[in-house]
Amino acid sequence: MSKKITIVVHGRFHAFDLARELIARGHNVKVLTSQPPSRYTSFGLEWSLVSTYWFYGGLTRVLRYLPGSIQQLSERLLKPMFSNWAARRILSEANLPDVVYCFSGVAEELFLRLPAEKPLKLLARGSTHIRFQHNLLLQEERRVSTLIEKPSIWMIEREEREYMLSDRVVVLSSFAYESFLSQGFDNVSLMLSGCQTSHFKATNSDVEKRVVRIQAGKPLNILTVGSFSYRKGAYDLAKVAEVADTDSFNFRFVGDVAPEAESLMQKSTNIIEFIPRVPHFDLPDQYKWADIFFFPTIEDGYPAVLGQAHSMGLPILATPNSSAPDIIRDGYDGKLNPAGDYHKFLQQLEEWEANRSRLVEFAENGLKRPNIRDWGEVALSFESII
């Protein structure tokens, strides 16, 4: 049965992919976002179905370059502002939607202003429970002896109120799901995320070229994509690259560098090739370059790049503090190592370098992966929740 669904997102995240597939399944979908038309039309959304809060989008793009303390102060103004804007847009409609799917951090004012009985209020939480996340990052901060970006107390308390205001919290990985249970919150649904497999898809030719490179005995190409930040394991990536044999491995990082990790990046430029963020649809070329995808994250919900690398057939070395346990088979097409232990990451890479025939098996198994979810399947999961 067709539903009227409004998705509220202060950015992009997985909202545009989900909206596109829900529309394809016959639902009446509206998206309220901060992104300009060039962003959402490239994901197949018609401009008439999207409303953009330009002021919020422009201001957040400026503030991202300022110190974290200023950003935390500004969020107290900006997030309620976006939430109230979304509430005005929804309440101005003649008929309320059946479902409002709002991303955490910008839901409190919206959920408070919506009637209790309708619409169904779903809260999208892309990461782990925010208090669980804070504790993990605090542990990492102590380990690396560096102040790192963490949720503020104001943000923790705000999100926990949003959890209680929602009819259901929706998370994207088993790791995130378990984090909510560990905090005594069980009103949560698991909607495993996916990948645009029509664009990110390994071919026989891609895998054959990768196998030839591995067998040739040349340095293995190790790729990480995303954000170079302590939360995403930048410390362990830099440590592995520092200790690894430069004749055996080439390390490449593609993406933004967090202000907190600028000095770490500067120290690592002679051992890691840093490439600024590339457009979403140009990423397949980066995955084709790689022999191994390395993702030493400390805390994640469902990082899109992990699904993309998985779909591109890459052997994956990752931590269980993410969606990796949901999408790879440990010892078949990837390996899971504990977060925060760069010695074990290095040991695994050295084992693959020394036993390249084993790594070839992992690469070839990349074409046999049965559990690559596309966004159509994610839309089906969303329907089962609503």
Short mmCIF file of C-alpha atoms in Angstrom, two decimals:
data_model
loop_
_atom_site.label_atom_id
_atom_site.label_comp_id
_atom_site.label_asym_id
_atom_site.label_seq_id
_atom_site.Cartn_x
_atom_site.Cartn_y
_atom_site.Cartn_z
CA MET A 1 0.00 0.00 0.00
CA SER A 2 1.36 3.38 -1.00
CA LYS A 3 2.35 5.68 1.85
CA LYS A 4 2.99 9.40 2.08
CA ILE A 5 6.52 9.65 3.48
CA THR A 6 8.57 12.71 4.38
CA ILE A 7 12.32 12.26 4.90
CA VAL A 8 14.05 14.99 6.91
CA VAL A 9 17.85 15.05 6.61
CA HIS A 10 20.41 17.77 7.43
CA GLY A 11 22.79 16.62 4.70
CA ARG A 12 22.61 13.56 2.46
CA PHE A 13 23.65 10.38 4.30
CA HIS A 14 21.49 7.51 2.91
CA ALA A 15 18.37 9.65 2.53
CA PHE A 16 18.53 10.28 -1.23
CA ASP A 17 19.13 6.63 -2.12
CA LEU A 18 16.29 5.47 0.12
CA ALA A 19 13.93 8.14 -1.21
CA ARG A 20 14.64 7.18 -4.83
CA GLU A 21 13.85 3.52 -4.22
CA LEU A 22 10.72 4.23 -2.18
CA ILE A 23 9.46 6.39 -5.05
CA ALA A 24 10.20 3.54 -7.45
CA ARG A 25 8.04 1.31 -5.24
CA GLY A 26 5.09 3.66 -5.60
CA HIS A 27 5.28 5.73 -2.44
CA ASN A 28 4.61 9.48 -2.31
CA VAL A 29 7.95 10.77 -0.97
CA LYS A 30 9.05 14.28 -0.04
CA VAL A 31 12.60 15.14 1.09
CA LEU A 32 13.49 18.11 3.30
CA THR A 33 17.25 18.70 3.27
CA SER A 34 20.05 21.25 3.38
CA GLN A 35 21.62 20.06 0.11
CA PRO A 36 21.53 22.01 -3.19
CA PRO A 37 19.76 20.56 -6.27
CA SER A 38 23.04 19.44 -7.88
CA ARG A 39 23.48 16.98 -5.00
CA TYR A 40 20.09 15.30 -4.96
CA THR A 41 19.35 15.31 -8.70
CA SER A 42 22.53 13.30 -9.27
CA PHE A 43 20.96 10.59 -7.11
CA GLY A 44 17.84 10.44 -9.28
CA LEU A 45 15.53 12.74 -7.31
CA GLU A 46 13.40 15.33 -9.12
CA TRP A 47 13.76 18.84 -7.78
CA SER A 48 9.99 19.13 -7.32
CA LEU A 49 10.11 16.44 -4.61
CA VAL A 50 12.80 18.16 -2.54
CA SER A 51 12.81 21.31 -0.40
CA THR A 52 16.14 22.81 0.63
CA TYR A 53 16.87 24.98 3.66
CA TRP A 54 19.56 27.05 2.00
CA PHE A 55 20.54 29.08 5.04
CA TYR A 56 21.34 26.01 7.14
CA GLY A 57 23.30 24.34 4.33
CA GLY A 58 25.42 27.40 3.60
CA LEU A 59 26.19 28.16 7.22
CA THR A 60 27.22 24.61 8.11
CA ARG A 61 29.60 24.51 5.14
CA VAL A 62 31.32 27.62 6.49
CA LEU A 63 31.42 26.42 10.09
CA ARG A 64 33.02 23.08 9.25
CA TYR A 65 36.36 24.89 8.86
CA LEU A 66 36.18 26.46 12.33
CA PRO A 67 37.46 24.89 15.57
CA GLY A 68 35.32 22.15 17.09
CA SER A 69 34.42 24.25 20.14
CA ILE A 70 32.80 26.88 17.91
CA GLN A 71 30.98 24.18 15.95
CA GLN A 72 29.57 22.73 19.15
CA LEU A 73 28.28 26.14 20.20
CA SER A 74 26.72 26.75 16.79
CA GLU A 75 24.91 23.40 16.78
CA ARG A 76 22.76 24.66 19.64
CA LEU A 77 21.39 27.27 17.27
CA LEU A 78 21.45 25.46 13.94
CA LYS A 79 19.94 22.07 14.74
CA PRO A 80 16.79 23.46 16.41
CA MET A 81 16.55 25.96 13.57
CA PHE A 82 16.54 23.17 10.97
CA SER A 83 14.10 21.09 13.01
CA ASN A 84 11.64 23.99 13.34
CA TRP A 85 11.94 24.73 9.61
CA ALA A 86 11.04 21.10 8.82
CA ALA A 87 8.09 21.28 11.24
CA ARG A 88 6.73 24.39 9.54
CA ARG A 89 7.02 22.77 6.11
CA ILE A 90 5.24 19.59 7.17
CA LEU A 91 2.49 21.29 9.20
CA SER A 92 1.73 23.68 6.34
CA GLU A 93 0.60 20.79 4.14
CA ALA A 94 -3.10 20.09 3.75
CA ASN A 95 -2.57 16.43 4.64
CA LEU A 96 0.07 15.22 7.04
CA PRO A 97 2.36 12.42 5.88
CA ASP A 98 1.82 8.87 7.09
CA VAL A 99 5.48 8.59 8.05
CA VAL A 100 8.19 11.10 8.99
CA TYR A 101 11.70 9.62 8.82
CA CYS A 102 13.96 12.19 10.45
CA PHE A 103 17.68 11.96 11.06
CA SER A 104 18.90 12.24 14.63
CA GLY A 105 20.07 15.61 15.85
CA VAL A 106 17.38 17.59 14.03
CA ALA A 107 14.24 15.78 15.23
CA GLU A 108 13.41 17.11 18.68
CA GLU A 109 11.42 20.23 17.81
CA LEU A 110 9.82 18.51 14.82
CA PHE A 111 8.62 15.50 16.80
CA LEU A 112 7.34 17.72 19.61
CA ARG A 113 5.25 19.78 17.17
CA LEU A 114 3.74 16.84 15.28
CA PRO A 115 0.45 15.32 16.51
CA ALA A 116 0.88 12.27 18.73
CA GLU A 117 -1.32 9.95 16.68
CA LYS A 118 -0.03 10.75 13.18
CA PRO A 119 2.41 10.59 11.47
CA LEU A 120 4.54 7.61 12.46
CA LYS A 121 7.75 9.19 13.77
CA LEU A 122 10.90 7.22 12.86
CA LEU A 123 14.30 8.43 13.96
CA ALA A 124 17.26 7.55 11.71
CA ARG A 125 20.45 7.06 13.71
CA GLY A 126 23.38 6.46 11.37
CA SER A 127 25.86 5.72 14.14
CA THR A 128 25.77 3.84 17.43
CA HIS A 129 23.81 5.03 20.47
CA ILE A 130 25.22 8.49 21.09
CA ARG A 131 26.29 7.80 24.67
CA PHE A 132 27.93 4.53 23.60
CA GLN A 133 29.65 6.47 20.79
CA HIS A 134 30.89 9.11 23.21
CA ASN A 135 32.37 6.50 25.53
CA LEU A 136 34.22 4.75 22.69
CA LEU A 137 35.67 8.03 21.45
CA LEU A 138 36.68 9.02 24.98
CA GLN A 139 38.61 5.75 25.24
CA GLU A 140 40.28 6.50 21.90
CA GLU A 141 41.16 9.98 23.03
CA ARG A 142 43.00 8.54 26.03
CA ARG A 143 44.76 5.94 23.89
CA VAL A 144 46.11 8.43 21.34
CA SER A 145 46.70 11.25 23.88
CA THR A 146 44.97 13.74 21.59
CA LEU A 147 41.76 15.71 21.99
CA ILE A 148 39.32 14.38 19.39
CA GLU A 149 35.86 15.40 18.28
CA LYS A 150 33.13 13.80 20.39
CA PRO A 151 29.41 14.49 20.87
CA SER A 152 28.89 17.31 23.33
CA ILE A 153 26.89 16.76 26.52
CA TRP A 154 24.22 19.03 25.02
CA MET A 155 24.07 16.84 21.91
CA ILE A 156 23.98 13.60 23.92
CA GLU A 157 21.05 14.81 26.00
CA ARG A 158 19.24 16.16 22.94
CA GLU A 159 19.53 12.91 21.01
CA GLU A 160 18.46 10.82 23.97
CA ARG A 161 15.30 12.95 24.17
CA GLU A 162 14.77 12.31 20.46
CA TYR A 163 15.03 8.55 21.06
CA MET A 164 12.17 8.83 23.55
CA LEU A 165 10.08 11.10 21.32
CA SER A 166 10.26 8.73 18.36
CA ASP A 167 7.96 5.80 17.72
CA ARG A 168 11.02 3.83 16.66
CA VAL A 169 14.76 4.37 16.22
CA VAL A 170 16.13 2.89 12.99
CA VAL A 171 19.79 1.83 12.79
CA LEU A 172 21.84 0.45 9.91
CA SER A 173 24.08 -2.27 11.35
CA SER A 174 24.09 -5.01 13.98
CA PHE A 175 26.88 -3.17 15.80
CA ALA A 176 24.70 -0.06 16.11
CA TYR A 177 21.68 -2.18 17.11
CA GLU A 178 23.61 -3.88 19.91
CA SER A 179 24.89 -0.51 21.14
CA PHE A 180 21.30 0.59 21.83
CA LEU A 181 20.53 -2.61 23.70
CA SER A 182 23.68 -2.14 25.78
CA GLN A 183 22.31 1.25 26.88
CA GLY A 184 19.00 -0.27 27.95
CA PHE A 185 17.05 1.03 24.94
CA ASP A 186 15.20 -1.63 22.93
CA ASN A 187 12.70 0.41 20.89
CA VAL A 188 15.01 0.06 17.90
CA SER A 189 14.76 -1.56 14.46
CA LEU A 190 17.60 -2.83 12.29
CA MET A 191 17.52 -1.78 8.63
CA LEU A 192 20.77 -3.01 7.11
CA SER A 193 22.02 -0.40 4.70
CA GLY A 194 23.10 -0.99 1.12
CA CYS A 195 24.98 0.19 -1.92
CA GLN A 196 24.11 1.48 -5.38
CA THR A 197 25.20 -1.78 -7.00
CA SER A 198 24.40 -0.50 -10.49
CA HIS A 199 27.37 1.87 -10.10
CA PHE A 200 29.61 0.08 -7.59
CA LYS A 201 29.95 -3.41 -8.97
CA ALA A 202 32.99 -5.63 -9.49
CA THR A 203 33.41 -7.09 -12.97
CA ASN A 204 35.39 -10.16 -14.00
CA SER A 205 37.89 -7.80 -15.63
CA ASP A 206 38.33 -5.78 -12.40
CA VAL A 207 39.07 -8.90 -10.39
CA GLU A 208 41.37 -10.39 -13.06
CA LYS A 209 43.48 -7.21 -13.12
CA ARG A 210 43.64 -7.23 -9.32
CA VAL A 211 44.74 -10.88 -9.29
CA VAL A 212 47.44 -10.20 -11.90
CA ARG A 213 48.81 -7.33 -9.79
CA ILE A 214 48.86 -9.46 -6.66
CA GLN A 215 50.59 -12.37 -8.38
CA ALA A 216 53.18 -10.10 -10.00
CA GLY A 217 54.79 -9.53 -6.61
CA LYS A 218 54.54 -5.74 -6.80
CA PRO A 219 53.74 -3.69 -3.68
CA LEU A 220 50.13 -4.25 -2.61
CA ASN A 221 47.85 -1.24 -3.02
CA ILE A 222 46.11 -0.51 0.31
CA LEU A 223 43.14 1.88 0.06
CA THR A 224 41.15 3.72 2.73
CA VAL A 225 38.26 6.03 1.81
CA GLY A 226 36.21 8.34 4.01
CA SER A 227 37.31 10.77 6.70
CA PHE A 228 40.85 10.91 8.05
CA SER A 229 39.85 11.31 11.68
CA TYR A 230 40.62 9.59 14.95
CA ARG A 231 37.07 8.24 15.09
CA LYS A 232 37.65 6.49 11.75
CA GLY A 233 40.95 4.97 12.84
CA ALA A 234 43.41 7.51 11.45
CA TYR A 235 45.88 6.77 14.25
CA ASP A 236 46.04 3.06 13.38
CA LEU A 237 46.21 3.74 9.64
CA ALA A 238 49.16 6.08 10.17
CA LYS A 239 50.88 3.62 12.54
CA VAL A 240 50.51 0.70 10.13
CA ALA A 241 51.86 2.76 7.23
CA GLU A 242 54.74 3.99 9.39
CA VAL A 243 55.87 0.50 10.43
CA ALA A 244 55.07 -1.38 7.19
CA ASP A 245 57.74 -2.22 4.64
CA THR A 246 57.57 0.46 1.94
CA ASP A 247 58.73 -2.08 -0.64
CA SER A 248 55.69 -4.24 0.10
CA PHE A 249 52.79 -1.77 0.37
CA ASN A 250 51.43 1.43 -1.16
CA PHE A 251 48.99 3.28 1.11
CA ARG A 252 46.40 5.68 -0.28
CA PHE A 253 43.75 7.68 1.57
CA VAL A 254 40.89 9.35 -0.31
CA GLY A 255 38.67 11.87 1.45
CA ASP A 256 38.53 14.78 3.85
CA VAL A 257 40.97 15.35 6.69
CA ALA A 258 39.41 16.33 10.02
CA PRO A 259 40.97 19.41 11.68
CA GLU A 260 41.95 17.27 14.69
CA ALA A 261 44.04 15.00 12.44
CA GLU A 262 45.78 17.67 10.34
CA SER A 263 49.10 17.30 12.16
CA LEU A 264 48.92 13.50 11.91
CA MET A 265 48.30 13.80 8.18
CA GLN A 266 51.29 16.14 7.77
CA LYS A 267 53.52 13.60 9.51
CA SER A 268 52.21 10.82 7.25
CA THR A 269 52.43 12.43 3.81
CA ASN A 270 55.69 10.61 3.02
CA ILE A 271 54.14 7.18 3.70
CA ILE A 272 50.49 7.68 2.70
CA GLU A 273 49.26 9.21 -0.54
CA PHE A 274 46.48 11.64 0.39
CA ILE A 275 43.88 12.45 -2.26
CA PRO A 276 41.15 15.02 -1.49
CA ARG A 277 37.54 13.90 -1.57
CA VAL A 278 36.45 12.84 -5.08
CA PRO A 279 32.87 12.95 -6.38
CA HIS A 280 30.72 10.03 -5.28
CA PHE A 281 30.35 8.61 -8.76
CA ASP A 282 34.10 8.79 -9.46
CA LEU A 283 34.99 6.52 -6.55
CA PRO A 284 34.94 3.24 -8.57
CA ASP A 285 38.26 4.24 -10.17
CA GLN A 286 39.83 4.40 -6.71
CA TYR A 287 38.50 0.97 -5.76
CA LYS A 288 39.80 -0.50 -9.01
CA TRP A 289 43.31 0.77 -8.13
CA ALA A 290 43.28 -1.11 -4.84
CA ASP A 291 44.21 -4.67 -3.90
CA ILE A 292 42.94 -4.40 -0.31
CA PHE A 293 40.44 -2.09 1.39
CA PHE A 294 41.63 -1.13 4.87
CA PHE A 295 39.07 0.32 7.30
CA PRO A 296 40.37 0.51 10.90
CA THR A 297 37.40 2.47 12.28
CA ILE A 298 36.88 2.95 16.00
CA GLU A 299 33.13 3.60 15.73
CA ASP A 300 30.72 3.55 12.80
CA GLY A 301 27.14 2.72 11.97
CA TYR A 302 27.13 1.76 8.31
CA PRO A 303 29.90 3.61 6.43
CA ALA A 304 28.87 3.87 2.79
CA VAL A 305 32.44 3.33 1.60
CA LEU A 306 32.56 -0.10 3.22
CA GLY A 307 29.52 -1.19 1.23
CA GLN A 308 31.03 0.27 -1.93
CA ALA A 309 34.36 -1.51 -1.46
CA HIS A 310 32.47 -4.71 -0.70
CA SER A 311 30.45 -4.40 -3.88
CA MET A 312 33.63 -3.63 -5.87
CA GLY A 313 34.98 -7.04 -4.85
CA LEU A 314 37.86 -5.88 -2.68
CA PRO A 315 39.31 -8.04 0.09
CA ILE A 316 38.47 -6.06 3.24
CA LEU A 317 40.45 -5.64 6.45
CA ALA A 318 38.20 -3.91 8.97
CA THR A 319 37.08 -3.76 12.58
CA PRO A 320 33.84 -5.20 13.99
CA ASN A 321 32.98 -1.68 15.23
CA SER A 322 31.03 -1.05 12.04
CA SER A 323 28.82 -2.87 9.55
CA ALA A 324 31.73 -5.09 8.48
CA PRO A 325 30.40 -8.17 10.37
CA ASP A 326 27.10 -7.79 8.49
CA ILE A 327 28.62 -7.79 5.01
CA ILE A 328 31.87 -9.76 4.92
CA ARG A 329 32.55 -13.36 5.82
CA ASP A 330 35.58 -13.40 8.09
CA GLY A 331 38.28 -15.57 6.53
CA TYR A 332 36.52 -15.83 3.15
CA ASP A 333 36.42 -12.39 1.55
CA GLY A 334 37.81 -10.30 4.37
CA LYS A 335 39.21 -10.23 7.89
CA LEU A 336 37.94 -8.64 11.10
CA ASN A 337 40.53 -7.40 13.58
CA PRO A 338 39.89 -5.67 16.93
CA ALA A 339 39.63 -1.90 16.79
CA GLY A 340 42.63 -0.01 18.13
CA ASP A 341 45.25 -2.73 17.60
CA TYR A 342 47.49 -1.65 14.73
CA HIS A 343 49.91 -4.51 15.42
CA LYS A 344 47.25 -7.05 14.39
CA PHE A 345 46.36 -5.03 11.30
CA LEU A 346 49.99 -4.97 10.24
CA GLN A 347 50.35 -8.68 10.97
CA GLN A 348 47.38 -9.46 8.72
CA LEU A 349 48.70 -7.34 5.86
CA GLU A 350 52.11 -8.99 6.16
CA GLU A 351 50.50 -12.45 6.11
CA TRP A 352 48.68 -11.58 2.88
CA GLU A 353 51.85 -10.14 1.36
CA ALA A 354 53.82 -13.27 2.25
CA ASN A 355 51.05 -15.63 1.11
CA ARG A 356 49.75 -13.95 -2.02
CA SER A 357 47.95 -17.07 -3.22
CA ARG A 358 45.73 -16.75 -0.14
CA LEU A 359 45.05 -13.09 -0.94
CA VAL A 360 44.17 -14.11 -4.51
CA GLU A 361 41.52 -16.43 -3.04
CA PHE A 362 40.05 -13.51 -1.11
CA ALA A 363 40.06 -11.36 -4.25
CA GLU A 364 38.38 -14.05 -6.36
CA ASN A 365 35.80 -14.64 -3.65
CA GLY A 366 34.83 -11.00 -4.08
CA LEU A 367 32.85 -11.99 -7.17
CA LYS A 368 30.93 -14.64 -5.23
CA ARG A 369 29.56 -12.46 -2.48
CA PRO A 370 25.89 -13.33 -1.97
CA ASN A 371 24.98 -10.61 0.52
CA ILE A 372 25.51 -7.33 -1.32
CA ARG A 373 22.34 -5.34 -0.65
CA ASP A 374 21.17 -2.75 -3.11
CA TRP A 375 18.94 0.17 -2.18
CA GLY A 376 15.85 -1.59 -3.47
CA GLU A 377 16.30 -4.20 -0.73
CA VAL A 378 16.80 -1.46 1.84
CA ALA A 379 13.49 0.09 0.74
CA LEU A 380 11.81 -3.27 1.32
CA SER A 381 13.23 -3.33 4.85
CA PHE A 382 11.92 0.20 5.43
CA GLU A 383 8.46 -0.92 4.32
CA SER A 384 8.54 -3.79 6.81
CA ILE A 385 9.32 -1.32 9.62
CA ILE A 386 6.48 1.05 8.77
#
